[in-house]
CSV table of C-alpha atoms in Angstrom, one decimal:
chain,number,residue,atom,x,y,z
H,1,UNK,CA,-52.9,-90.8,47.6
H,2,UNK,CA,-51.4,-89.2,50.6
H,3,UNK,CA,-49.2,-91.9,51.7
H,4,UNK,CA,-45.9,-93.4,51.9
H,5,UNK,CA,-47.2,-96.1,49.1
H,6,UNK,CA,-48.3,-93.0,47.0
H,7,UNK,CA,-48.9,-94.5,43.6
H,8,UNK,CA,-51.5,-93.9,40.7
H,9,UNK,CA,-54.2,-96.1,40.4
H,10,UNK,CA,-52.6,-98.3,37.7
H,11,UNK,CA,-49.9,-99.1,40.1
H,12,UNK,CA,-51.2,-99.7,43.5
H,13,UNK,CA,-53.2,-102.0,41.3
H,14,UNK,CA,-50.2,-103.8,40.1
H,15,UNK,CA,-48.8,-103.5,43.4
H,16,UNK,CA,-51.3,-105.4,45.3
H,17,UNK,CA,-52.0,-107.5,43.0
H,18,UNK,CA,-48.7,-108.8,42.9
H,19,UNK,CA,-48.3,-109.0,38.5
H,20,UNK,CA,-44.9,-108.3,38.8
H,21,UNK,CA,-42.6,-110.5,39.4
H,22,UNK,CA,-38.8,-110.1,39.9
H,23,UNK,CA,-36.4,-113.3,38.9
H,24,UNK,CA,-33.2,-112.7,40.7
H,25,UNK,CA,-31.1,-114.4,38.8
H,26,UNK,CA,-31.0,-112.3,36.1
H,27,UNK,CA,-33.2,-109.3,37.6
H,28,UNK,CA,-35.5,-110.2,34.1
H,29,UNK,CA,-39.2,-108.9,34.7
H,30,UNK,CA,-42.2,-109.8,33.3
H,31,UNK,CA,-46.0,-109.9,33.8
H,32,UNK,CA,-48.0,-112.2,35.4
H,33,UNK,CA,-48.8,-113.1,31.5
H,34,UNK,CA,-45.3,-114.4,30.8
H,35,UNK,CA,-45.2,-111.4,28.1
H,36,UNK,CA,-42.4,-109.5,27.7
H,37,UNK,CA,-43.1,-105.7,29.0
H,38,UNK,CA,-41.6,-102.7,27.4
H,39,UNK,CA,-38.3,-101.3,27.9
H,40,UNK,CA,-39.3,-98.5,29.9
H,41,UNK,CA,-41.7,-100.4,32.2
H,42,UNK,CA,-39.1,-102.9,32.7
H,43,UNK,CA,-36.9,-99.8,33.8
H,44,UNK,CA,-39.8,-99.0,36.3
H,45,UNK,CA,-39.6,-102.7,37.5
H,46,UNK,CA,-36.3,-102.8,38.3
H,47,UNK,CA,-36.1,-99.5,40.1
H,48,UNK,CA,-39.4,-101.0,42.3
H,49,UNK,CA,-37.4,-103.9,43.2
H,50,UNK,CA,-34.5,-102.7,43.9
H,51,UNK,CA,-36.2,-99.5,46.3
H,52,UNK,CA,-38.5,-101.9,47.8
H,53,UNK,CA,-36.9,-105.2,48.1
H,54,UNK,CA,-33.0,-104.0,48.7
H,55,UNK,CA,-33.3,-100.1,50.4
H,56,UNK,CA,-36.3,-100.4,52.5
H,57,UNK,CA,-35.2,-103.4,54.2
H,58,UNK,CA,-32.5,-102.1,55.3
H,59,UNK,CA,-34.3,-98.7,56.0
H,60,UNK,CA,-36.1,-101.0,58.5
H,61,UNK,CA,-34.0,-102.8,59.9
H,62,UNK,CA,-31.9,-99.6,60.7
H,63,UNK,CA,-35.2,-97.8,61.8
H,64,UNK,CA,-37.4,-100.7,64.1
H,65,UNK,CA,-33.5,-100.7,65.9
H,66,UNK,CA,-33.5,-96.7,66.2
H,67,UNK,CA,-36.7,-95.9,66.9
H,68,UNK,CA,-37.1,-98.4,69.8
H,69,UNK,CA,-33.9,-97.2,71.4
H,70,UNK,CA,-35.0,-93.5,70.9
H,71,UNK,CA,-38.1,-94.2,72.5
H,72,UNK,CA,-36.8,-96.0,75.5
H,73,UNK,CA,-34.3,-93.2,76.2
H,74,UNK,CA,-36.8,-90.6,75.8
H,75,UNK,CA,-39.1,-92.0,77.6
H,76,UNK,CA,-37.0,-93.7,80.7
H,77,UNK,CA,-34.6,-90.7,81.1
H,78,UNK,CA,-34.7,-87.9,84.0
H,79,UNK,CA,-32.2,-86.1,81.7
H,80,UNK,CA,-33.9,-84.8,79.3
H,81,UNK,CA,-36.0,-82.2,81.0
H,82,UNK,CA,-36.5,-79.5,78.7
H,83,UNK,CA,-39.8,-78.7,76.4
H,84,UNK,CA,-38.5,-79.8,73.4
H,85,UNK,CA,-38.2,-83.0,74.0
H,86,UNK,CA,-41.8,-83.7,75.1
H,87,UNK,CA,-42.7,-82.8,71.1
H,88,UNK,CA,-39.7,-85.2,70.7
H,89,UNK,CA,-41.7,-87.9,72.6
H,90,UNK,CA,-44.3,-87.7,70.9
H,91,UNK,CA,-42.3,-87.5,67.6
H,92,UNK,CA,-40.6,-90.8,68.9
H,93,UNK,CA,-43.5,-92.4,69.2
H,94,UNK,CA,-44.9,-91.5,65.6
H,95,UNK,CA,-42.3,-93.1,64.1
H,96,UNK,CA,-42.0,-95.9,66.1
H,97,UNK,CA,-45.5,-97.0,65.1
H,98,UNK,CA,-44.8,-96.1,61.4
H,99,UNK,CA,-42.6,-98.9,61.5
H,100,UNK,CA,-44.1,-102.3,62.3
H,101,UNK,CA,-47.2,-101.1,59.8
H,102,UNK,CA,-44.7,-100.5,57.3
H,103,UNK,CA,-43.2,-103.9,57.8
H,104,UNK,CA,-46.3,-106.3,57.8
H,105,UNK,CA,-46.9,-104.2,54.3
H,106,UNK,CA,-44.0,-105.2,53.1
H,107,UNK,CA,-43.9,-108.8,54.2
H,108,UNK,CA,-47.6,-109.4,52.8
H,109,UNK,CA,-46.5,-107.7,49.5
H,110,UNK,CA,-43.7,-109.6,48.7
H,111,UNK,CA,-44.4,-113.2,50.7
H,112,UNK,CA,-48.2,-114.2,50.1
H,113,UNK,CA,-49.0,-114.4,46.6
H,114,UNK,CA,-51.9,-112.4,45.7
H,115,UNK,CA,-54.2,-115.9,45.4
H,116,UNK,CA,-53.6,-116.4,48.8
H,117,UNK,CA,-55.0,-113.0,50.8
H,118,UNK,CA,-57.6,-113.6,52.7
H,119,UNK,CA,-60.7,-111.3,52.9
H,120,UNK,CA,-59.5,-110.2,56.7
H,121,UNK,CA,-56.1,-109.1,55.3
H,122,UNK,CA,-57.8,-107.2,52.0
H,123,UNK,CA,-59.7,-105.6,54.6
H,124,UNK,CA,-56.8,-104.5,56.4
H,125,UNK,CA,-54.9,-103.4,53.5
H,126,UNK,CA,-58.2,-101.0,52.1
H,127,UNK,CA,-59.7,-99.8,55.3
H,128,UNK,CA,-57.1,-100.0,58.2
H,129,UNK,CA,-53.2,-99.6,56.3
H,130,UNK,CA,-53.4,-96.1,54.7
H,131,UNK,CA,-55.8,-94.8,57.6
H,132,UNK,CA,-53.0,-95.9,60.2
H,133,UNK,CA,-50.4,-95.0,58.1
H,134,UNK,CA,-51.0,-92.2,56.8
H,135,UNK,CA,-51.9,-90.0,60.5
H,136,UNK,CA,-48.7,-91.1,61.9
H,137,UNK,CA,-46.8,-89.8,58.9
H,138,UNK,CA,-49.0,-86.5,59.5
H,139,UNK,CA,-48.5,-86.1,63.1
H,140,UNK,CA,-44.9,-86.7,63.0
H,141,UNK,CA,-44.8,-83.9,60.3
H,142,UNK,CA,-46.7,-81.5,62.3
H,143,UNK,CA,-44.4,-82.6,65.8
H,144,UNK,CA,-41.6,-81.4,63.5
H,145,UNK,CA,-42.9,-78.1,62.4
H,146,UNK,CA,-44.0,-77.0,66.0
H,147,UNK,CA,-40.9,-77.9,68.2
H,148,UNK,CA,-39.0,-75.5,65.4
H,149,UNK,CA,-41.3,-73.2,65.9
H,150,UNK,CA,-41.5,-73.7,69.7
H,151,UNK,CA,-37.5,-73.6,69.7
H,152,UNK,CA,-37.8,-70.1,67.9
H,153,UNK,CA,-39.8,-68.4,70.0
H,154,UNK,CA,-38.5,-69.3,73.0
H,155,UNK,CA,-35.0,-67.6,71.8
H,156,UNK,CA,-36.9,-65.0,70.2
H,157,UNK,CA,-39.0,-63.6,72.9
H,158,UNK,CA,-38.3,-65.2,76.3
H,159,UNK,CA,-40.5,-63.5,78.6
H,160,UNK,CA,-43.3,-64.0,76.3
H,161,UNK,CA,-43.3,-68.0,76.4
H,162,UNK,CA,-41.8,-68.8,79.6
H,163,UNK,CA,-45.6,-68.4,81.0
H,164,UNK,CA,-46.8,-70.9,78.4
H,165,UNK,CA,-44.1,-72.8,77.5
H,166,UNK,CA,-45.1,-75.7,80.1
H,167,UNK,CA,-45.1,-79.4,80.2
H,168,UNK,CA,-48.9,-79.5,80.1
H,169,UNK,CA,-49.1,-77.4,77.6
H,170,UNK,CA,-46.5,-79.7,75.2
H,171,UNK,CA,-48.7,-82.8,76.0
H,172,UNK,CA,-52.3,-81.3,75.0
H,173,UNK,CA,-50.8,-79.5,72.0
H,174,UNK,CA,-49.2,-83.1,71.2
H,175,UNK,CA,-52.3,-85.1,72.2
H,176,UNK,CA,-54.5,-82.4,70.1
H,177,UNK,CA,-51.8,-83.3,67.1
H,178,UNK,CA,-52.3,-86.6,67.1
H,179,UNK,CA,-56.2,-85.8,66.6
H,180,UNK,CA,-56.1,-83.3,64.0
H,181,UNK,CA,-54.0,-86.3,62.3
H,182,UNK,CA,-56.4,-89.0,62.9
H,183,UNK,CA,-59.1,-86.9,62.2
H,184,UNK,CA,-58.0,-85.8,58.5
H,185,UNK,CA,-57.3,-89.7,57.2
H,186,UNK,CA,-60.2,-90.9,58.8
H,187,UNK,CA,-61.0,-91.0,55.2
H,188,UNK,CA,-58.7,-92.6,53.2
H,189,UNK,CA,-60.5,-96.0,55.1
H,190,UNK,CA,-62.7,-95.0,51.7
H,191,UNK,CA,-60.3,-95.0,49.0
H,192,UNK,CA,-60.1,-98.3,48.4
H,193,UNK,CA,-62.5,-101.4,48.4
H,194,UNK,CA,-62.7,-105.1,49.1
H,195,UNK,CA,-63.5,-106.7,45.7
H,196,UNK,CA,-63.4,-111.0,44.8
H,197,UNK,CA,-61.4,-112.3,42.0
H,198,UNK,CA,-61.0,-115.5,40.8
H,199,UNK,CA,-57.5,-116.5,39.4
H,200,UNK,CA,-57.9,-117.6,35.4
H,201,UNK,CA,-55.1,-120.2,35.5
H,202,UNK,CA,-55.8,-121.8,38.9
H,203,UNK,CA,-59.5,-120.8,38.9
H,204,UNK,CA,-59.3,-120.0,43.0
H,205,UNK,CA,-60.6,-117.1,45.0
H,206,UNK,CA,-58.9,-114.8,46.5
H,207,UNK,CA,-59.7,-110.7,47.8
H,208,UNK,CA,-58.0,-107.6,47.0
H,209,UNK,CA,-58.1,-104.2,47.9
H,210,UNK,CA,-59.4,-102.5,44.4
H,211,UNK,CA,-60.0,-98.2,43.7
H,212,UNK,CA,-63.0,-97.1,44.9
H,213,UNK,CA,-64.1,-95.3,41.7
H,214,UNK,CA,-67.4,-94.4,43.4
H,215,UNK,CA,-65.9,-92.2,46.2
H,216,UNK,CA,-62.6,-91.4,44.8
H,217,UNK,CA,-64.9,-89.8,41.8
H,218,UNK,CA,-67.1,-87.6,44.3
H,219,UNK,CA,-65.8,-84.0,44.0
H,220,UNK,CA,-65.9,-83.4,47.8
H,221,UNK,CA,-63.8,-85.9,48.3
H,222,UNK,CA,-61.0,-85.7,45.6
H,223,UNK,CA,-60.1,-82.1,45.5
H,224,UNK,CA,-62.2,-80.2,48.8
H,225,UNK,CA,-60.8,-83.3,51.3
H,226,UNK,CA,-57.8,-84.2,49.4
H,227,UNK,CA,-56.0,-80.9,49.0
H,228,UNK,CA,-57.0,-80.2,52.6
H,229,UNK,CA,-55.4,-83.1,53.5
H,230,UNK,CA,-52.3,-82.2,51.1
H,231,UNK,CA,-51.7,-78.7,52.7
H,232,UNK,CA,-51.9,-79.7,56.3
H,233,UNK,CA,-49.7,-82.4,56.5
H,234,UNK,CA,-47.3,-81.5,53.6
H,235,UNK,CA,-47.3,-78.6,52.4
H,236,UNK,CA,-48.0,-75.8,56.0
H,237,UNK,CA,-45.2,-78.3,57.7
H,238,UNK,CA,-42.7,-78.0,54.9
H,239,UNK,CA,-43.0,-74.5,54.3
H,240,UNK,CA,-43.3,-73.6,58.0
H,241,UNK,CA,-39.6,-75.5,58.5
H,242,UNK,CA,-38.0,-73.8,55.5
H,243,UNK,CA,-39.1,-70.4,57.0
H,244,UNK,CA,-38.6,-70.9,61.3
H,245,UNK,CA,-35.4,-73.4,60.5
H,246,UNK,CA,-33.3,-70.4,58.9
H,247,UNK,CA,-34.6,-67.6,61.6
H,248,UNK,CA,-34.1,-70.0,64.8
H,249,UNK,CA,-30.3,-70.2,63.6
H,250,UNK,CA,-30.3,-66.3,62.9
H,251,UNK,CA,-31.8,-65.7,66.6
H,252,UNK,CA,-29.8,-68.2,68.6
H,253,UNK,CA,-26.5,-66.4,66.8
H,254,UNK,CA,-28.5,-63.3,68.3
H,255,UNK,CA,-28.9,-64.5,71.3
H,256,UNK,CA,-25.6,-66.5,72.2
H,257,UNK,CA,-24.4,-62.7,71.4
H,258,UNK,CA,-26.1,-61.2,74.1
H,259,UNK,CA,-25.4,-64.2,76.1
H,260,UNK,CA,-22.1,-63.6,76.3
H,261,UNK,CA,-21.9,-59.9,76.9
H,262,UNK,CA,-24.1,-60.5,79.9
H,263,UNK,CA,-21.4,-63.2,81.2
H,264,UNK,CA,-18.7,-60.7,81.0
H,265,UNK,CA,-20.9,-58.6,82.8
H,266,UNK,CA,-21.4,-60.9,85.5
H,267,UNK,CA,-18.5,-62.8,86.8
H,268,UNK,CA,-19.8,-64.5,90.2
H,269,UNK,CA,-22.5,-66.2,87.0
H,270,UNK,CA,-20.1,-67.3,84.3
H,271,UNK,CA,-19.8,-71.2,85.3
H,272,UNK,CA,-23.8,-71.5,85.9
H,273,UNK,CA,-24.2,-69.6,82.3
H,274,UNK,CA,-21.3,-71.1,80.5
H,275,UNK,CA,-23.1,-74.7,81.5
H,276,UNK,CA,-26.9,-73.4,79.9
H,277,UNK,CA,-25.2,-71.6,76.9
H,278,UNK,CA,-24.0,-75.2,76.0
H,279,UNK,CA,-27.2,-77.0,76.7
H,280,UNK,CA,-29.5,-74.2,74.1
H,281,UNK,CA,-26.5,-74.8,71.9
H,282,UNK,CA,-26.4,-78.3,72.1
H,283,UNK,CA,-30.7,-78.8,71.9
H,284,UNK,CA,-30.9,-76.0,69.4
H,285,UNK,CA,-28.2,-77.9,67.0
H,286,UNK,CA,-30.4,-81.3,67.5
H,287,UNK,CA,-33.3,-79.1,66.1
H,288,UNK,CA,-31.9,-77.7,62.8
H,289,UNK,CA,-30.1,-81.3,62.0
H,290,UNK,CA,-33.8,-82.7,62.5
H,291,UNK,CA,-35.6,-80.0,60.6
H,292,UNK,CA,-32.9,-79.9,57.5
H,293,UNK,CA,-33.4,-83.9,57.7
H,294,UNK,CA,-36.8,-82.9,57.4
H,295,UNK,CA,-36.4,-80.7,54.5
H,296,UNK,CA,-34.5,-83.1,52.5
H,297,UNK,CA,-36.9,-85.7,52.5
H,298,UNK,CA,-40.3,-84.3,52.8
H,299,UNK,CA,-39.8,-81.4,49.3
H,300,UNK,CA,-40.0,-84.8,47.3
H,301,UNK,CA,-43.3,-86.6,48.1
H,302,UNK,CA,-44.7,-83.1,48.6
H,303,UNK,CA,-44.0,-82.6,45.0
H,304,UNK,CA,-45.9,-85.7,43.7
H,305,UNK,CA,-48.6,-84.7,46.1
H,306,UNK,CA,-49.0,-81.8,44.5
H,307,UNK,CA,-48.2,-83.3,41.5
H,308,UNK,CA,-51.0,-86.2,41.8
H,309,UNK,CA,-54.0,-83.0,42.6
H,310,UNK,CA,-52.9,-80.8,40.2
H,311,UNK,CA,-52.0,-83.1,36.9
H,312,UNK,CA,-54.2,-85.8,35.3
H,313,UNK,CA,-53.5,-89.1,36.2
H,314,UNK,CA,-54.0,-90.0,32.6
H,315,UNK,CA,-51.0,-88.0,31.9
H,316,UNK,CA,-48.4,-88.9,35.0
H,317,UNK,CA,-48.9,-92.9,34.3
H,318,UNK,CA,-47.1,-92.3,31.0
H,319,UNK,CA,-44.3,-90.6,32.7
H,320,UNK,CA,-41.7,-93.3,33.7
H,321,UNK,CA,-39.3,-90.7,35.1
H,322,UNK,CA,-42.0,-89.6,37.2
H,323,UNK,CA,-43.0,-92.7,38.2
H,324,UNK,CA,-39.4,-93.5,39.5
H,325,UNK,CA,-39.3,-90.6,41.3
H,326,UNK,CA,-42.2,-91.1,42.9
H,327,UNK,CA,-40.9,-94.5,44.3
H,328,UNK,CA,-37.4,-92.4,44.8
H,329,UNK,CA,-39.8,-90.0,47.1
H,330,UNK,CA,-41.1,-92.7,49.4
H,331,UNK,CA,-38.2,-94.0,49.8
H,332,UNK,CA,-36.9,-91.1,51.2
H,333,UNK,CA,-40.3,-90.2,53.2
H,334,UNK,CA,-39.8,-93.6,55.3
H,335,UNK,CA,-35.9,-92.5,55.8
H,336,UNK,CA,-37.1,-89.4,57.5
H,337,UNK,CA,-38.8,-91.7,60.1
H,338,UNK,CA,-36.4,-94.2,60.5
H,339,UNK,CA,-33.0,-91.6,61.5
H,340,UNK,CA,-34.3,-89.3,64.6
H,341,UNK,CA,-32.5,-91.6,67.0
H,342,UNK,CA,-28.9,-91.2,64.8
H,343,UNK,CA,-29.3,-87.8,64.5
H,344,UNK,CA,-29.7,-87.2,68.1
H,345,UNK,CA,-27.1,-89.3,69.1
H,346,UNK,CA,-25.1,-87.5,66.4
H,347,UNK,CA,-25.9,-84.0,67.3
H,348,UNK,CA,-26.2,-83.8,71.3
H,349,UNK,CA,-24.1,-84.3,74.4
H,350,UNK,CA,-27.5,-84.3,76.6
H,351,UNK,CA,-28.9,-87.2,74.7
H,352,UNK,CA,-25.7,-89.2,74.3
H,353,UNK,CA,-25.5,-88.6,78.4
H,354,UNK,CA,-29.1,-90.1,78.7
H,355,UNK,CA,-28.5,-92.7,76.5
H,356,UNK,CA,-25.5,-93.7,78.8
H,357,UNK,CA,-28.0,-93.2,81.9
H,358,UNK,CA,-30.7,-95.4,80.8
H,359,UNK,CA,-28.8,-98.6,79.4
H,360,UNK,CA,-26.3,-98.3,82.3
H,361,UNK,CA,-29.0,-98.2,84.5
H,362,UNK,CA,-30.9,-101.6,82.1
H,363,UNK,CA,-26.9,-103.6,82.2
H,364,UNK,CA,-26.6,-103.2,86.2
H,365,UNK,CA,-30.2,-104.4,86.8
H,366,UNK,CA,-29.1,-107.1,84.8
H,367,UNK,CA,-26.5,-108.2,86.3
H,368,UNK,CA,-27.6,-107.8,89.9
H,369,UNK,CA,-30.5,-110.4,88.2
H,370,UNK,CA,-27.9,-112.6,86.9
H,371,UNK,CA,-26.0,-112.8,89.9
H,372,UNK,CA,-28.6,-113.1,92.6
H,373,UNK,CA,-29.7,-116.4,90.3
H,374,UNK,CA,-25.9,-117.4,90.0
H,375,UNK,CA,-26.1,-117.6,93.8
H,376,UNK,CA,-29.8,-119.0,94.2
H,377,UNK,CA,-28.7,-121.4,91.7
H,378,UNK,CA,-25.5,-122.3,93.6
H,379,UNK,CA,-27.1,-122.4,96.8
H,380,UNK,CA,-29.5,-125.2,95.7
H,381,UNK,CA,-26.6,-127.0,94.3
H,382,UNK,CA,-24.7,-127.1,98.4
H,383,UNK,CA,-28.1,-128.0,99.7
H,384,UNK,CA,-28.8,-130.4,97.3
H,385,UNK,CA,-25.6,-132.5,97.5
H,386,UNK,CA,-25.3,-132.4,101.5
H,387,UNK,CA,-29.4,-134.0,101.2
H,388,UNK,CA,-27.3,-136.7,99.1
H,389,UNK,CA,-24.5,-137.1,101.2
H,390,UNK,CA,-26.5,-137.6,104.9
H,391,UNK,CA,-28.9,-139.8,102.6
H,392,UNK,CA,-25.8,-141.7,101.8
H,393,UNK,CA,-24.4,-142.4,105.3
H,394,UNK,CA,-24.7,-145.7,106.6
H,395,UNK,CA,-26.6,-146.3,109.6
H,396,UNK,CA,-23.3,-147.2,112.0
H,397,UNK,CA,-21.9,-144.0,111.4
H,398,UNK,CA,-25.0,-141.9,112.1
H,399,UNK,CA,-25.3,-144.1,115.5
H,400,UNK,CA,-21.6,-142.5,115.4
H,401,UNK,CA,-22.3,-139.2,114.7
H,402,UNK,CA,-25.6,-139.3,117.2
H,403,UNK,CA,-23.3,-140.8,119.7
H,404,UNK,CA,-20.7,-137.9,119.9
H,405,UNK,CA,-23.5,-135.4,119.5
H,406,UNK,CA,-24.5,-136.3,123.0
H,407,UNK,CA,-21.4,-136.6,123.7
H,408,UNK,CA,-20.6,-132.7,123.1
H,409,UNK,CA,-23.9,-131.8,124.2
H,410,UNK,CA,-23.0,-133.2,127.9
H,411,UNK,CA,-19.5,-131.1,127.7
H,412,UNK,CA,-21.1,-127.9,127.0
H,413,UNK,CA,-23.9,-128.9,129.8
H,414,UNK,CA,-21.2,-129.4,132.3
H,415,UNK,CA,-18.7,-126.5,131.1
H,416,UNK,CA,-22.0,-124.6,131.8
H,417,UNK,CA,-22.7,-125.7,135.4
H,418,UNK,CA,-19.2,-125.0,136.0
H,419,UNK,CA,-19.2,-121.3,134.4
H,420,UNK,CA,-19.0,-118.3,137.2
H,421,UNK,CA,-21.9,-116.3,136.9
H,422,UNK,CA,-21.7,-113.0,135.2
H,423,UNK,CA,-22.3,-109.9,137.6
């Protein structure tokens, strides 16, 4: 399976069923059957629990909080102005998706008991899940491979992509990667299928999403699909990264080399090019921290892809070690998608400047709100307790009060007829 839940047939069986179940008092585990399981499997238990239930919820906690900020900075700032950072966008907004899908997975994995799933949520989890999933997970891997490659060839030859190099042309080829994407999983909607069970100890009905033996045994589908599938969102963005990652550092050195030769050369310019040198510096170090991020958590589950097409599955299920790593692997895929926002913040001034920008900008709106309803607030107060206090007045002192009005009134009338006209 080409996802983040990339398990064998056996265990996205046990999975969604549910037939594990962890006891935290003493982190014992056993089968649905109450039978005790085998060391090993019980090693495989523990390591699920404790990747699933303790790191990943933490992993999205840390990543819902990241990516929303990343997006809103990216998105709201004027700062930011540069090509790069339209691929970032749309990297931003990848993993931003990832997350919530992620999350209601999680939640409905480890909070409704299996009985309970309706046949609108086994739907979801064998037609909608993996589909969704899975082309977010692809386009953000193919966002990363091109703005490295887009970052090395604009150091490498200049002239060349400065005439193509444009806004527009960032948000088609972003668009056009989020199609590809969408595209190539349309299929894994297939994989699995919505079949009725009926519990044996409480005899009630429930759904499930079960492996579609029908489809998943076609030939077309397995090996000509799947290892299409494999190479482009796994395998061409990994190795693309590990080749352009260690030539864009070898061509900036180049070119922040020449750079400075030229600014020696030209005086009257040193200030203006002392300022840009930073800024390529600054973006071009953002770029290698993503793409070595990258590298360090995508060689993993690109190994148990290729792993999953290339072995039996007859003989991986009886590999506990591989099992575990497996889980290790997605893990480790979702922590790629969850740090962009850290690593930014992390790695460049620009970013850290816009992040400034944007949430100064978000605090003084704020307050001006705040205030303006402080004094709306307090103004209703004044008028509200002067209406109380003429309500209050008897009727002999408003007679008063009427009285000396008039009484004024008259003394401005007359100071008036008395006035010299002004010439």
């Amino acid at each position: 399976m080409e996802a983040l839940i990339n398990f064998t047939k056996e265990e996205s069986s046990a999975i969604l069923e549910n037939e594990t179940a962890a006891t935290d008092s003493n982190l014992s585990f056993t089968m649905a059957s109450e039978k005790p399981l085998p060391i090993d499997t019980t090693m495989l238990s523990l390591a699920i629990w404790w990747l699933y239930r303790v790191c990943v919820s933490i992993i999205l906690v840390i990543g819902v909080t990241g990516n929303t900020l990343n997006l809103v900075v990216l998105w709201l700032s004027k700062e930011l102005p540069f090509v790069p950072y339209v691929y970032l966008r749309g990297l931003a907004v990848a993993d931003f998706c990832e997350m919530p899908l992620y999350m209601a997975y999680m939640i409905e994995q480890f909070c409704i008991h299996y009985t309970d799933r309706s046949i609108h949520l086994a739907r979801y989890q064998a037609h909608v899940f993996l589909t969704l999933f899975n082309s977010f997970a692809c386009a953000s891997n193919l966002l990363v491979m091109t703005v490295t490659i887009d970052r090395w060839w604009s150091i490498a030859y200049p002239l060349r992509a400065i005439s193509l190099r444009t806004h527009k042309t960032a948000r088609i080829l972003v668009l056009t990667l989020y199609a590809v994407s969408f595209l190539l999983h349309v299929s894994d909607g297939f994989m699995f299928t919505v079949e009725m069970k009926t519990d044996s100890l409480t005899n009630k009905t429930y759904y499930r999403a079960s492996w579609n033996y029908e489809i998943n045994n076609n030939v077309w589908y397995s090996y000509v699909w799947g290892w299409a599938e494999s190479i482009i969102s796994k395998v061409i963005p990994l190795v693309a990264v590990l080749v352009f990652n260690p030539l864009l550092l070898l061509v900036f050195r180049q070119s922040l080399k020449k750079r400075q030769e030229l600014t020696h050369s030209h005086i009257t310019n040193a200030a203006h090019e002392q300022k840009r040198q930073t800024e390529n510096r600054q973006l071009t170090t953002l770029l290698i921290t993503i793409a070595t991020m990258f590298i360090i958590c995508i060689v993993p589950i690109t190994v148990v892809t290729l792993a999953d097409r290339m072995v039996s599955q007859k003989i991986l299920r009886d590999k506990i070690a591989f099992s575990i790593f497996r889980h290790v692997a997605n893990v480790l895929e979702l922590l790629n998608m969850t740090t962009n926002f850290y690593l930014y913040s992390g790695s460049n001034g620009s970013f850290r400047k816009a992040c400034k920008g944007v949430f100064g900008r978000c605090f003084k709106s704020i307050k001006t709100i705040t205030s303006s309803v402080g004094t709306q607030e307090l103004y209703t107060m004044n008028t509200t307790a002067q209406s109380s206090r003429t309500a209050s007045t008897p009727g002999s002192d408003r007679r008063k009060d009427t009285s000396s009005f008039h009484r004024e009134a008259s003394d401005i009338g007359y100071a008036s007829k008395n006035a010299p006209l002004l010439q």
